[in-house]
């Protein structure tokens, strides 16, 4: 009998008012559970010899009817805690899951801002939410979204009546509201200094740049709430208001990190933009086209002259501590890790300057030590002049008419070379 109870269950169908049996299936947890098949006719062994007793549904109803108030309260409390837990998880999912529109496929997809994952399927806990159709465009549901958002905000502003039952309670409530308003205003001022809303010229969409962390995101920071920032105009910022670069640690340029996070532009959108530009060019008159070409030529010449000035002003220096190169402006005294923007596309390299280490870690102040240093400089200069005299007597600089270049001939060894001897350094010989 116990073996039969382990294999079969007796149930009661409320619609057909009939008893049926179900054969239990032993399925592992990872496997998919299929709905059990109903056996309206009991198995032969149960029909002839045994009976499983009262159906499962009747036993459950009898257990509920004979339950004490404490047991019923525990079941209701457990169900309520489950409900509160599901609602809490739904709130967390709503704050993390963003519903975005994909213009290519004409559908919505769901993006998790925490795990940086996207999916076409809606999360299971949010399936029963009253939401818009996934195939509707954002324009069709914008009006309904505004109405629901307005309704939620009005509901949040409602105050309980017990907060105004006396003058003291009303005064405390007004003071608390004012402090909350002042705190929110000061917080928004701090956030407006840290975050900047910048328009991306490639995609035409604004993004938010964190000037402290140096990161960029397409989503509005959650701390802003219902408020939004104004578009930041970089051209309007004064030179004194911009930050000067300092050597702290080598890091990638913020513009490169922002460009790496730009969304992919489809070929269709790029083709449309190209056609619009061609259409504007075809509609130009001759005078407009000539003025535009002249402006482009003057811009190119100005950029070229500015590049030459930057090449003369900047030096590339190797930092042995971080093992990276940095760029130093000799005129302004500003050093930065990023190469100047106008010199990025140029094929030439900025001249490298090596830092000459001091031979002495201390400053020479004693007269005897200063005398020794001056004598050493005089001996080095005399030895260098003697070396140049010997090289002029031994090395001869000769012009080659075939290659139209000079080469150096060693009279003692009879060898010739196109390269100048290393010992000459910044000096050179007079041609023979």
Short mmCIF file of C-alpha atoms in Angstrom, two decimals:
data_model
loop_
_atom_site.label_atom_id
_atom_site.label_comp_id
_atom_site.label_asym_id
_atom_site.label_seq_id
_atom_site.Cartn_x
_atom_site.Cartn_y
_atom_site.Cartn_z
CA UNK A 1 0.00 0.00 0.00
CA UNK A 2 2.85 2.40 0.82
CA UNK A 3 4.44 1.62 -2.53
CA UNK A 4 1.20 2.53 -4.31
CA UNK A 5 0.95 5.81 -2.37
CA UNK A 6 4.45 6.70 -3.48
CA UNK A 7 3.54 6.07 -7.13
CA UNK A 8 -0.03 7.46 -7.39
CA UNK A 9 -2.07 10.41 -6.11
CA UNK A 10 -5.82 10.71 -5.97
CA UNK A 11 -7.31 14.08 -7.11
CA UNK A 12 -10.77 15.57 -7.53
CA UNK A 13 -11.70 17.66 -10.58
CA UNK A 14 -14.02 20.54 -9.52
CA UNK A 15 -15.27 21.23 -13.05
CA UNK A 16 -16.20 17.67 -14.05
CA UNK A 17 -16.86 16.59 -10.44
CA UNK A 18 -14.97 13.38 -10.98
CA UNK A 19 -12.09 11.63 -9.26
CA UNK A 20 -8.90 10.93 -11.21
CA UNK A 21 -5.48 9.48 -10.43
CA UNK A 22 -2.04 10.85 -11.25
CA UNK A 23 1.13 8.81 -11.56
CA UNK A 24 4.06 10.56 -9.87
CA UNK A 25 7.15 11.07 -12.01
CA UNK A 26 10.62 11.13 -10.53
CA UNK A 27 12.29 13.93 -12.49
CA UNK A 28 15.60 15.52 -11.50
CA UNK A 29 15.60 19.22 -10.60
CA UNK A 30 17.48 20.35 -13.73
CA UNK A 31 15.06 18.63 -16.12
CA UNK A 32 11.94 20.37 -17.35
CA UNK A 33 8.80 19.33 -15.48
CA UNK A 34 5.95 18.24 -17.76
CA UNK A 35 2.32 18.38 -16.55
CA UNK A 36 1.18 14.95 -15.30
CA UNK A 37 -1.42 13.02 -17.31
CA UNK A 38 -4.80 12.43 -15.72
CA UNK A 39 -5.97 8.83 -15.38
CA UNK A 40 -9.78 8.96 -15.26
CA UNK A 41 -9.89 5.19 -14.83
CA UNK A 42 -7.87 4.04 -11.79
CA UNK A 43 -5.08 1.51 -12.38
CA UNK A 44 -6.19 -2.15 -12.18
CA UNK A 45 -4.33 -2.80 -8.94
CA UNK A 46 -6.03 0.12 -7.21
CA UNK A 47 -9.42 -0.73 -8.67
CA UNK A 48 -9.40 -4.33 -7.48
CA UNK A 49 -7.55 -4.40 -4.16
CA UNK A 50 -6.78 -0.96 -2.71
CA UNK A 51 -8.03 2.62 -2.49
CA UNK A 52 -5.91 5.75 -1.81
CA UNK A 53 -8.58 7.30 0.35
CA UNK A 54 -9.71 10.93 0.20
CA UNK A 55 -8.43 13.02 -2.77
CA UNK A 56 -5.59 15.52 -2.22
CA UNK A 57 -7.87 18.55 -2.70
CA UNK A 58 -10.35 17.30 -0.08
CA UNK A 59 -7.52 16.61 2.36
CA UNK A 60 -6.20 20.14 1.82
CA UNK A 61 -9.64 21.69 2.42
CA UNK A 62 -10.10 19.58 5.54
CA UNK A 63 -6.69 20.66 6.82
CA UNK A 64 -7.60 24.32 6.29
CA UNK A 65 -10.99 23.84 7.99
CA UNK A 66 -9.43 22.19 11.06
CA UNK A 67 -6.60 24.70 11.30
CA UNK A 68 -6.12 26.72 14.49
CA UNK A 69 -6.03 30.57 14.37
CA UNK A 70 -2.28 30.62 15.07
CA UNK A 71 -1.52 28.28 12.15
CA UNK A 72 -3.78 30.29 9.83
CA UNK A 73 -2.08 33.52 10.93
CA UNK A 74 1.36 32.05 10.19
CA UNK A 75 0.26 31.00 6.68
CA UNK A 76 -1.21 34.45 5.97
CA UNK A 77 1.93 36.14 7.30
CA UNK A 78 4.12 33.91 5.14
CA UNK A 79 2.03 34.73 2.06
CA UNK A 80 2.20 38.45 2.87
CA UNK A 81 5.99 38.32 3.31
CA UNK A 82 6.30 36.56 -0.05
CA UNK A 83 4.17 39.28 -1.62
CA UNK A 84 6.28 42.06 -0.04
CA UNK A 85 9.47 40.32 -1.18
CA UNK A 86 8.24 40.09 -4.77
CA UNK A 87 7.25 43.77 -4.74
CA UNK A 88 10.67 44.71 -3.37
CA UNK A 89 12.39 42.72 -6.13
CA UNK A 90 10.15 44.39 -8.72
CA UNK A 91 11.21 47.84 -7.48
CA UNK A 92 14.87 46.85 -7.72
CA UNK A 93 14.35 45.53 -11.26
CA UNK A 94 12.48 48.67 -12.33
CA UNK A 95 15.39 50.82 -11.15
CA UNK A 96 17.97 48.66 -12.95
CA UNK A 97 16.17 47.61 -16.14
CA UNK A 98 15.78 50.25 -18.86
CA UNK A 99 13.30 49.75 -21.68
CA UNK A 100 14.89 51.07 -24.90
CA UNK A 101 13.63 51.27 -28.46
CA UNK A 102 15.55 49.64 -31.33
CA UNK A 103 14.79 51.47 -34.57
CA UNK A 104 16.38 48.75 -36.72
CA UNK A 105 14.12 45.88 -35.61
CA UNK A 106 11.18 48.07 -34.52
CA UNK A 107 11.03 46.49 -31.07
CA UNK A 108 11.86 47.29 -27.47
CA UNK A 109 14.76 45.64 -25.68
CA UNK A 110 15.65 45.60 -21.99
CA UNK A 111 19.04 46.85 -20.79
CA UNK A 112 20.46 46.13 -17.31
CA UNK A 113 22.54 49.12 -16.23
CA UNK A 114 24.23 47.09 -13.46
CA UNK A 115 25.39 44.03 -15.42
CA UNK A 116 25.57 45.88 -18.80
CA UNK A 117 23.51 43.12 -20.45
CA UNK A 118 20.61 43.49 -22.88
CA UNK A 119 17.80 41.10 -23.74
CA UNK A 120 14.73 41.03 -25.97
CA UNK A 121 12.70 39.19 -23.32
CA UNK A 122 11.07 41.01 -20.45
CA UNK A 123 12.11 39.86 -16.94
CA UNK A 124 9.71 37.32 -15.44
CA UNK A 125 8.94 39.39 -12.36
CA UNK A 126 7.83 42.31 -14.57
CA UNK A 127 5.58 40.32 -16.91
CA UNK A 128 2.37 41.24 -15.04
CA UNK A 129 3.15 44.98 -14.91
CA UNK A 130 0.81 47.31 -16.78
CA UNK A 131 3.18 48.39 -19.50
CA UNK A 132 3.01 49.42 -23.12
CA UNK A 133 3.08 47.04 -26.03
CA UNK A 134 6.60 46.04 -27.06
CA UNK A 135 5.83 46.72 -30.73
CA UNK A 136 4.62 50.31 -30.25
CA UNK A 137 6.97 53.15 -31.08
CA UNK A 138 8.09 55.60 -28.39
CA UNK A 139 5.94 58.39 -29.95
CA UNK A 140 2.75 56.36 -29.55
CA UNK A 141 3.26 55.87 -25.83
CA UNK A 142 4.86 59.21 -24.91
CA UNK A 143 1.51 60.79 -23.99
CA UNK A 144 0.52 57.94 -21.68
CA UNK A 145 3.96 57.99 -20.04
CA UNK A 146 3.61 61.68 -19.23
CA UNK A 147 0.16 61.09 -17.70
CA UNK A 148 1.37 58.24 -15.49
CA UNK A 149 4.47 60.15 -14.40
CA UNK A 150 2.33 63.18 -13.55
CA UNK A 151 -0.03 60.99 -11.58
CA UNK A 152 2.80 59.41 -9.56
CA UNK A 153 4.26 62.81 -8.72
CA UNK A 154 0.89 64.16 -7.56
CA UNK A 155 0.38 61.10 -5.38
CA UNK A 156 3.86 61.57 -3.83
CA UNK A 157 3.07 65.17 -2.83
CA UNK A 158 0.01 64.22 -0.76
CA UNK A 159 0.54 64.76 2.99
CA UNK A 160 -1.15 63.02 5.88
CA UNK A 161 -3.71 64.99 7.84
CA UNK A 162 -2.17 64.16 11.24
CA UNK A 163 0.83 66.31 10.35
CA UNK A 164 -1.36 69.42 10.58
CA UNK A 165 -3.57 68.58 13.57
CA UNK A 166 -1.96 71.40 15.63
CA UNK A 167 0.05 74.55 15.02
CA UNK A 168 3.28 73.02 16.35
CA UNK A 169 2.92 69.95 14.12
CA UNK A 170 2.18 72.17 11.11
CA UNK A 171 5.23 74.35 11.90
CA UNK A 172 7.48 71.29 12.19
CA UNK A 173 6.13 69.95 8.90
CA UNK A 174 6.74 73.25 7.10
CA UNK A 175 10.26 73.49 8.51
CA UNK A 176 11.01 69.91 7.44
CA UNK A 177 9.68 70.63 3.94
CA UNK A 178 11.80 73.79 3.68
CA UNK A 179 14.95 71.98 4.87
CA UNK A 180 14.27 69.24 2.35
CA UNK A 181 13.84 71.83 -0.41
CA UNK A 182 17.07 73.65 0.56
CA UNK A 183 19.00 70.37 0.74
CA UNK A 184 17.71 69.28 -2.65
CA UNK A 185 18.62 72.65 -4.16
CA UNK A 186 22.19 72.56 -2.78
CA UNK A 187 22.59 68.94 -3.92
CA UNK A 188 21.47 69.86 -7.45
CA UNK A 189 24.02 72.68 -7.52
CA UNK A 190 26.79 70.25 -6.56
CA UNK A 191 25.61 67.74 -9.15
CA UNK A 192 25.48 70.40 -11.87
CA UNK A 193 29.15 71.17 -11.17
CA UNK A 194 30.13 67.53 -11.37
CA UNK A 195 27.98 66.26 -14.25
CA UNK A 196 27.79 67.79 -17.72
CA UNK A 197 25.20 67.08 -20.36
CA UNK A 198 26.98 67.17 -23.74
CA UNK A 199 25.50 66.67 -27.20
CA UNK A 200 27.23 64.00 -29.26
CA UNK A 201 27.68 65.26 -32.85
CA UNK A 202 27.94 61.74 -34.28
CA UNK A 203 24.73 60.18 -32.94
CA UNK A 204 22.84 63.41 -32.16
CA UNK A 205 22.02 62.16 -28.65
CA UNK A 206 23.10 63.80 -25.37
CA UNK A 207 25.33 61.96 -22.92
CA UNK A 208 26.34 62.68 -19.32
CA UNK A 209 30.00 63.20 -18.45
CA UNK A 210 31.29 62.86 -14.89
CA UNK A 211 34.12 65.40 -14.54
CA UNK A 212 35.35 63.85 -11.25
CA UNK A 213 35.45 60.17 -12.19
CA UNK A 214 36.19 60.87 -15.88
CA UNK A 215 33.44 58.51 -17.12
CA UNK A 216 30.57 59.01 -19.57
CA UNK A 217 27.16 57.34 -19.85
CA UNK A 218 24.09 57.62 -22.07
CA UNK A 219 21.71 57.35 -19.08
CA UNK A 220 20.85 60.19 -16.76
CA UNK A 221 22.33 59.70 -13.25
CA UNK A 222 19.76 58.30 -10.84
CA UNK A 223 20.56 60.95 -8.21
CA UNK A 224 19.06 63.64 -10.46
CA UNK A 225 15.60 62.08 -10.19
CA UNK A 226 12.98 63.98 -12.23
CA UNK A 227 15.34 66.89 -12.88
CA UNK A 228 17.65 67.21 -15.86
CA UNK A 229 20.72 69.27 -16.72
CA UNK A 230 21.04 71.87 -19.45
CA UNK A 231 23.25 71.18 -22.45
CA UNK A 232 26.84 72.19 -21.77
CA UNK A 233 28.50 74.43 -24.38
CA UNK A 234 32.24 73.83 -24.35
CA UNK A 235 32.94 76.85 -26.56
CA UNK A 236 31.37 79.22 -24.01
CA UNK A 237 33.74 78.16 -21.22
CA UNK A 238 36.55 80.61 -20.54
CA UNK A 239 40.19 79.64 -20.66
CA UNK A 240 40.60 80.33 -16.95
CA UNK A 241 37.62 78.12 -16.14
CA UNK A 242 39.11 75.09 -17.84
CA UNK A 243 41.32 72.77 -15.87
CA UNK A 244 45.00 72.72 -16.52
CA UNK A 245 46.53 69.34 -17.09
CA UNK A 246 48.89 68.13 -14.40
CA UNK A 247 51.10 65.08 -14.30
CA UNK A 248 49.42 62.69 -11.90
CA UNK A 249 49.33 59.32 -13.67
CA UNK A 250 49.12 58.24 -17.32
CA UNK A 251 45.54 57.60 -18.29
CA UNK A 252 43.59 57.39 -21.51
CA UNK A 253 42.05 60.57 -22.87
CA UNK A 254 38.47 61.24 -21.80
CA UNK A 255 37.49 61.92 -25.39
CA UNK A 256 38.78 58.50 -26.43
CA UNK A 257 36.82 56.78 -23.65
CA UNK A 258 33.67 58.64 -24.70
CA UNK A 259 34.15 57.78 -28.37
CA UNK A 260 34.63 54.10 -27.48
CA UNK A 261 31.19 54.07 -25.80
CA UNK A 262 29.32 55.68 -28.70
CA UNK A 263 26.45 53.61 -30.12
CA UNK A 264 26.86 51.92 -33.45
CA UNK A 265 25.48 53.99 -36.36
CA UNK A 266 23.85 51.96 -39.08
CA UNK A 267 24.90 52.27 -42.72
CA UNK A 268 21.42 53.46 -43.59
CA UNK A 269 21.65 56.48 -41.25
CA UNK A 270 25.14 57.29 -42.55
CA UNK A 271 23.89 57.15 -46.14
CA UNK A 272 20.97 59.47 -45.33
CA UNK A 273 23.30 62.01 -43.75
CA UNK A 274 25.61 61.86 -46.76
CA UNK A 275 22.67 62.44 -49.14
CA UNK A 276 21.51 65.45 -47.13
CA UNK A 277 24.97 66.98 -47.36
CA UNK A 278 25.12 66.41 -51.11
CA UNK A 279 21.68 67.98 -51.50
CA UNK A 280 22.78 71.10 -49.60
CA UNK A 281 25.91 71.34 -51.75
CA UNK A 282 23.90 71.06 -55.00
CA UNK A 283 21.57 73.85 -53.92
CA UNK A 284 24.46 76.30 -53.42
CA UNK A 285 25.07 79.18 -55.80
CA UNK A 286 28.48 79.85 -57.35
CA UNK A 287 29.27 82.67 -54.93
CA UNK A 288 28.34 80.51 -51.92
CA UNK A 289 30.43 77.61 -53.23
CA UNK A 290 33.41 79.89 -53.87
CA UNK A 291 33.20 81.45 -50.41
CA UNK A 292 32.95 77.99 -48.84
CA UNK A 293 36.05 76.76 -50.72
CA UNK A 294 37.96 79.88 -49.71
CA UNK A 295 36.95 79.38 -46.09
CA UNK A 296 38.05 75.73 -46.20
CA UNK A 297 41.41 76.74 -47.72
CA UNK A 298 41.99 79.47 -45.12
CA UNK A 299 41.06 76.98 -42.35
CA UNK A 300 43.56 74.47 -43.71
CA UNK A 301 46.36 77.04 -43.89
CA UNK A 302 45.58 78.28 -40.37
CA UNK A 303 45.70 74.73 -39.02
CA UNK A 304 48.99 74.11 -40.79
CA UNK A 305 50.55 77.26 -39.31
CA UNK A 306 49.19 76.39 -35.89
CA UNK A 307 50.71 72.89 -36.15
CA UNK A 308 54.11 74.43 -36.88
CA UNK A 309 53.80 76.64 -33.82
CA UNK A 310 52.82 73.65 -31.69
CA UNK A 311 55.78 71.63 -33.00
CA UNK A 312 58.11 74.42 -31.92
CA UNK A 313 56.43 74.87 -28.52
CA UNK A 314 56.01 71.23 -27.40
CA UNK A 315 58.63 68.72 -26.32
CA UNK A 316 58.19 64.99 -25.76
CA UNK A 317 59.86 63.81 -22.56
CA UNK A 318 60.12 60.28 -21.18
CA UNK A 319 59.14 59.79 -17.54
CA UNK A 320 61.17 56.90 -16.04
CA UNK A 321 58.82 56.58 -13.05
CA UNK A 322 55.69 55.76 -15.04
CA UNK A 323 57.55 54.64 -18.20
CA UNK A 324 55.36 56.88 -20.37
CA UNK A 325 55.96 59.94 -22.51
CA UNK A 326 54.43 63.29 -21.61
CA UNK A 327 54.23 66.53 -23.59
CA UNK A 328 55.66 69.75 -22.18
CA UNK A 329 54.87 73.24 -23.47
CA UNK A 330 57.96 75.39 -23.04
CA UNK A 331 56.08 78.69 -23.43
CA UNK A 332 53.17 78.09 -21.04
CA UNK A 333 54.92 75.61 -18.72
CA UNK A 334 52.00 73.13 -18.91
CA UNK A 335 52.64 69.38 -19.12
CA UNK A 336 50.07 66.73 -20.03
CA UNK A 337 49.95 63.08 -20.99
CA UNK A 338 47.78 63.51 -24.09
CA UNK A 339 49.21 64.61 -27.39
CA UNK A 340 47.76 67.95 -28.63
CA UNK A 341 44.63 67.37 -30.69
CA UNK A 342 45.95 69.20 -33.77
CA UNK A 343 49.05 66.99 -33.83
CA UNK A 344 47.24 63.64 -33.53
CA UNK A 345 46.65 63.15 -37.27
CA UNK A 346 50.08 64.48 -38.30
CA UNK A 347 52.65 61.88 -39.33
CA UNK A 348 55.56 63.77 -37.77
CA UNK A 349 56.71 63.13 -34.22
CA UNK A 350 57.36 65.83 -31.66
CA UNK A 351 61.04 66.20 -30.95
CA UNK A 352 62.13 64.21 -27.94
CA UNK A 353 64.03 65.89 -25.15
CA UNK A 354 66.00 63.85 -22.68
CA UNK A 355 66.25 64.87 -19.06
CA UNK A 356 69.90 65.21 -18.07
CA UNK A 357 70.39 64.06 -14.53
CA UNK A 358 72.39 66.17 -12.15
CA UNK A 359 75.83 64.82 -11.38
CA UNK A 360 75.59 66.14 -7.86
CA UNK A 361 72.51 65.84 -5.70
CA UNK A 362 73.49 68.98 -3.76
CA UNK A 363 74.22 72.57 -4.81
CA UNK A 364 77.86 73.63 -4.97
CA UNK A 365 78.45 76.35 -2.36
CA UNK A 366 81.98 75.79 -1.05
CA UNK A 367 84.69 77.84 -2.89
CA UNK A 368 87.11 74.90 -3.05
CA UNK A 369 84.47 72.63 -4.61
CA UNK A 370 83.46 75.35 -7.08
CA UNK A 371 87.12 75.75 -8.08
CA UNK A 372 87.39 72.02 -8.81
CA UNK A 373 84.20 72.12 -10.91
CA UNK A 374 85.46 75.04 -13.03
CA UNK A 375 88.83 73.36 -13.57
CA UNK A 376 87.03 70.18 -14.70
CA UNK A 377 84.95 72.19 -17.23
CA UNK A 378 88.12 73.83 -18.61
CA UNK A 379 89.91 70.50 -18.99
CA UNK A 380 86.86 68.98 -20.78
CA UNK A 381 86.69 71.95 -23.18
CA UNK A 382 90.40 71.75 -23.93
CA UNK A 383 90.21 67.98 -24.52
CA UNK A 384 87.21 68.48 -26.85
CA UNK A 385 89.11 71.09 -28.92
CA UNK A 386 92.14 68.81 -29.16
CA UNK A 387 89.90 65.93 -30.31
CA UNK A 388 88.30 68.09 -33.03
CA UNK A 389 91.79 69.14 -34.23
CA UNK A 390 92.88 65.51 -34.52
CA UNK A 391 89.66 64.59 -36.37
CA UNK A 392 90.10 67.42 -38.88
CA UNK A 393 93.61 66.15 -39.61
CA UNK A 394 92.40 62.56 -40.02
CA UNK A 395 88.81 62.77 -41.42
CA UNK A 396 88.05 64.48 -44.73
CA UNK A 397 84.54 65.55 -45.87
CA UNK A 398 84.18 64.88 -49.64
CA UNK A 399 81.32 65.66 -52.06
CA UNK A 400 80.02 62.82 -54.29
CA UNK A 401 78.71 64.17 -57.65
CA UNK A 402 76.75 61.00 -58.47
CA UNK A 403 74.56 60.95 -55.33
CA UNK A 404 74.82 64.72 -54.68
CA UNK A 405 75.73 64.01 -51.03
CA UNK A 406 78.75 64.34 -48.74
CA UNK A 407 80.65 61.39 -47.29
CA UNK A 408 83.45 61.14 -44.73
CA UNK A 409 86.85 59.61 -45.67
CA UNK A 410 89.30 58.31 -43.07
CA UNK A 411 92.87 58.96 -44.30
CA UNK A 412 94.44 56.57 -41.78
CA UNK A 413 92.29 53.44 -42.43
CA UNK A 414 91.17 54.32 -46.00
CA UNK A 415 87.47 53.75 -45.17
CA UNK A 416 84.53 56.01 -46.10
CA UNK A 417 81.11 56.43 -44.50
CA UNK A 418 77.93 58.42 -45.20
CA UNK A 419 77.42 59.03 -41.49
CA UNK A 420 79.22 61.72 -39.52
CA UNK A 421 81.55 60.44 -36.77
CA UNK A 422 79.88 60.21 -33.40
CA UNK A 423 82.62 62.18 -31.63
CA UNK A 424 81.78 65.31 -33.65
CA UNK A 425 78.25 65.51 -32.17
CA UNK A 426 76.94 69.01 -32.99
CA UNK A 427 80.03 70.09 -34.95
CA UNK A 428 80.82 69.37 -38.59
CA UNK A 429 83.87 69.48 -40.86
CA UNK A 430 84.42 71.85 -43.75
CA UNK A 431 84.25 70.20 -47.21
CA UNK A 432 87.58 69.52 -48.93
#
